[in-house]
mmCIF file of C-alpha atoms and ligand atoms in Angstrom:
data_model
loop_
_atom_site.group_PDB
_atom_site.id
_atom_site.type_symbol
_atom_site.label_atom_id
_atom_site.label_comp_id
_atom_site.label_asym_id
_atom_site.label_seq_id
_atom_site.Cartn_x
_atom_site.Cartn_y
_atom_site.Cartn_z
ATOM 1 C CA UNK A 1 37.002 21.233 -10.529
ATOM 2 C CA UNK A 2 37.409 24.883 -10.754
ATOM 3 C CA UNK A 3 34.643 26.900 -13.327
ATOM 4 C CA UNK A 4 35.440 30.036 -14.857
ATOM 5 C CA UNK A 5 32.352 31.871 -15.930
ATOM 6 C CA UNK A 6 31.280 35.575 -17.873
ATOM 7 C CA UNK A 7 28.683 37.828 -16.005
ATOM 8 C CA UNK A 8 25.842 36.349 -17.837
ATOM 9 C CA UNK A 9 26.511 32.828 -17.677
ATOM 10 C CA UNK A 10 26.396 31.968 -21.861
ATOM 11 C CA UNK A 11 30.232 30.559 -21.614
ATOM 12 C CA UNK A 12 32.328 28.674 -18.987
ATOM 13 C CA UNK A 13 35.479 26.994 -18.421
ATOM 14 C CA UNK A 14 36.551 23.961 -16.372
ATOM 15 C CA UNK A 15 39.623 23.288 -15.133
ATOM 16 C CA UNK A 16 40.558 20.447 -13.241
ATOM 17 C CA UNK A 17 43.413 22.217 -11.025
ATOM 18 C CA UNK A 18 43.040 25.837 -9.384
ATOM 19 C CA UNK A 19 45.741 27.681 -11.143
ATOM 20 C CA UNK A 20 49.297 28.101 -8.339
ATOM 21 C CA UNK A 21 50.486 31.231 -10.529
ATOM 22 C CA UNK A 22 48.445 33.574 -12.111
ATOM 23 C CA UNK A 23 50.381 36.486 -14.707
ATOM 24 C CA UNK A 24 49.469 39.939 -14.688
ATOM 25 C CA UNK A 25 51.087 41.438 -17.985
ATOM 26 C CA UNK A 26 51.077 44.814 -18.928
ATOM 27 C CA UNK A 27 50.962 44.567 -22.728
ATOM 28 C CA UNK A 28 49.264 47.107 -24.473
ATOM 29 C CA UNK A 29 45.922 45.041 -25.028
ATOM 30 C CA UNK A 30 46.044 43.133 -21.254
ATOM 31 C CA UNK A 31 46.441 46.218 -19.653
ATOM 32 C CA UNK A 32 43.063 47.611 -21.129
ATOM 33 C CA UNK A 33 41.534 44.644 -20.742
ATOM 34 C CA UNK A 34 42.763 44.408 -16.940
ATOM 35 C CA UNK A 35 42.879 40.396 -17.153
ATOM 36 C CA UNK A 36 44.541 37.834 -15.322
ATOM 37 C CA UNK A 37 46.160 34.781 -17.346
ATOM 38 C CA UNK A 38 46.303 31.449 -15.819
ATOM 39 C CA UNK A 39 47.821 29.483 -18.627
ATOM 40 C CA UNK A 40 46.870 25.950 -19.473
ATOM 41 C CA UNK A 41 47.080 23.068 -22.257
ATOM 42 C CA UNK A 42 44.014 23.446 -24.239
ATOM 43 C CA UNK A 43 43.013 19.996 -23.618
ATOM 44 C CA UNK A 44 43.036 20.679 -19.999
ATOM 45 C CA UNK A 45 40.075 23.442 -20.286
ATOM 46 C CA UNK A 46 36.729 22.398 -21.105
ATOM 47 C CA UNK A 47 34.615 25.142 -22.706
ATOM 48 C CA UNK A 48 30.363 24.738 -22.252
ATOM 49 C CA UNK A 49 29.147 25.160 -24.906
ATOM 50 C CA UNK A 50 31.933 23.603 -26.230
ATOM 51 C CA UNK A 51 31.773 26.282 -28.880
ATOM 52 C CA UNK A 52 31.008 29.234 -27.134
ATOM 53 C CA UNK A 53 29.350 32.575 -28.005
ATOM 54 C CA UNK A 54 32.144 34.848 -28.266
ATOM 55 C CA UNK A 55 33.245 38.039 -30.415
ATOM 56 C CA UNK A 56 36.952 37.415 -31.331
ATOM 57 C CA UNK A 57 39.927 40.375 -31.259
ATOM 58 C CA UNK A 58 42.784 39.690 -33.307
ATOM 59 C CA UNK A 59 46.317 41.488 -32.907
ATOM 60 C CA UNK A 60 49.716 40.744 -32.628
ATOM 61 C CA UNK A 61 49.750 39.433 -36.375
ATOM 62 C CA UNK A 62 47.002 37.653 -35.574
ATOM 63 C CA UNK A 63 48.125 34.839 -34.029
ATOM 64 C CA UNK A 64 46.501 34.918 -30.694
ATOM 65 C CA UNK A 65 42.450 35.293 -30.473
ATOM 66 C CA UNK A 66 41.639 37.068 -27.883
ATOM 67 C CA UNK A 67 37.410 35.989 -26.942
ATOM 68 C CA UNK A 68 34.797 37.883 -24.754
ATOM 69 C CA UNK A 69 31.289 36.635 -24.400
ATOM 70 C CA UNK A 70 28.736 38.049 -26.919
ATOM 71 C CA UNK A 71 26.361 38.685 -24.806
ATOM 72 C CA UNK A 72 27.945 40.342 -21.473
ATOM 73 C CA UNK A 73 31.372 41.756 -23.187
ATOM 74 C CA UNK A 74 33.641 39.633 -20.302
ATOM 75 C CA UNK A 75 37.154 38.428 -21.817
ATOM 76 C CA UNK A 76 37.217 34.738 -21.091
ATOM 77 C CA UNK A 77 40.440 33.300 -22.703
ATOM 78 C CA UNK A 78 43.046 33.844 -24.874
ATOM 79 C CA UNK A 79 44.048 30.851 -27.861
ATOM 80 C CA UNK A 80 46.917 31.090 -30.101
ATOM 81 C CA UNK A 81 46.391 30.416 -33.622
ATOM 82 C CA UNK A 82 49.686 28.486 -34.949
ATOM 83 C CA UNK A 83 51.483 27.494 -31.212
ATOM 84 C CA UNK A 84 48.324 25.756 -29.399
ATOM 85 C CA UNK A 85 50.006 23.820 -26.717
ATOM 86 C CA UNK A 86 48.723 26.064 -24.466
ATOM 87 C CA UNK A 87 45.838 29.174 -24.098
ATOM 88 C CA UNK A 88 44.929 31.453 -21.156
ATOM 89 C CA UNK A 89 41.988 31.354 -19.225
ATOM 90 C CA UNK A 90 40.904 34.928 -17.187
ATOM 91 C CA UNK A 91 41.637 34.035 -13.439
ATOM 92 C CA UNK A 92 38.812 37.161 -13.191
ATOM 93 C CA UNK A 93 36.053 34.689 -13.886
ATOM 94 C CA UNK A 94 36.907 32.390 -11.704
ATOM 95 C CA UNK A 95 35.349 32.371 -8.030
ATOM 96 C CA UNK A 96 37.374 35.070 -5.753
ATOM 97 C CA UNK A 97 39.067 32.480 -3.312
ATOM 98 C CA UNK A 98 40.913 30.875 -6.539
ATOM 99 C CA UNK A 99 42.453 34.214 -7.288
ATOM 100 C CA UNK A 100 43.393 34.869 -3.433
ATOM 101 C CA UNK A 101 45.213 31.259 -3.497
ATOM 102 C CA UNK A 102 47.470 32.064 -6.333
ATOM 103 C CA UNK A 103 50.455 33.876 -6.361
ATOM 104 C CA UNK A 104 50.319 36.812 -8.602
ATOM 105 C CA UNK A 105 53.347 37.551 -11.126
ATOM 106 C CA UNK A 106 53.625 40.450 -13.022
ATOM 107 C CA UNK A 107 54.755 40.530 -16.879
ATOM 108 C CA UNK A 108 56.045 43.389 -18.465
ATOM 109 C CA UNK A 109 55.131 42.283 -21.516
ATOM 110 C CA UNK A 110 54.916 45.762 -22.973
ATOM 111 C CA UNK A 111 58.732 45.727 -23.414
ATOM 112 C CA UNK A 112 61.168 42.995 -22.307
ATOM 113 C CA UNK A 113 58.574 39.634 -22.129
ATOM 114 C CA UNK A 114 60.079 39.075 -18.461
ATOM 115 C CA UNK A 115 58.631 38.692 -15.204
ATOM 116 C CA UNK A 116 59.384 41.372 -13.222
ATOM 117 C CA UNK A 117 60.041 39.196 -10.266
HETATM 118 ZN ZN1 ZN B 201 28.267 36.486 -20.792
#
């Protein structure tokens, strides 16, 4: 079981599986951010509390909600609003071993959507 968690420990997520892949995109709001996506089907992640504290940002027409902990400000995941068969979960809260056991793709989601490798 792999547990993501925020700086002050109000939110976390499980995941049964360390992520292989993790996506580095540099989209206008990920690149501020400076996230790391592992994506996942939502029933795969288990949030505690299973509605946790967060602030939401909505862009892209709104479909996606992008949450960060109330409390401490860390982004924790990303859920889509109409497609929800699957959400993003920051690699960044995850312990530092997870991250350094993943291969790390790059998205150039600014312009073209593709991978860059
Ligand atoms: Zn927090």
């Amino acid at each position: 079981m792999i547990s993501a968690s925020c700086h002050c420990g109000s939110l976390r997520l499980e995941v049964d599986a360390p992520p292989s892949e993790v996506t580095e995109c540099n989209c206008s709001i990920c690149r501020r951010y400076g996230v790391l996506w592992a994506y996942y089907p939502p029933h795969q992640v288990r949030m505690l509390p299973p509605d946790p504290p967060t602030d939401v940002y909505m862009w892209n027409g709104r479909s996606i909600e992008f949450h960060r902990c109330r409390n401490c400000g860390c982004v924790s995941h990303w859920a889509a609003r109409r497609r929800r068969n699957r959400m993003g979960v920051n690699v960044r809260l995850m312990p530092p071993e997870i991250l350094a056991g993943a291969r790390v793709r790059h998205r150039y989601g600014a312009d073209t959507n593709r991978y860059t490798d």
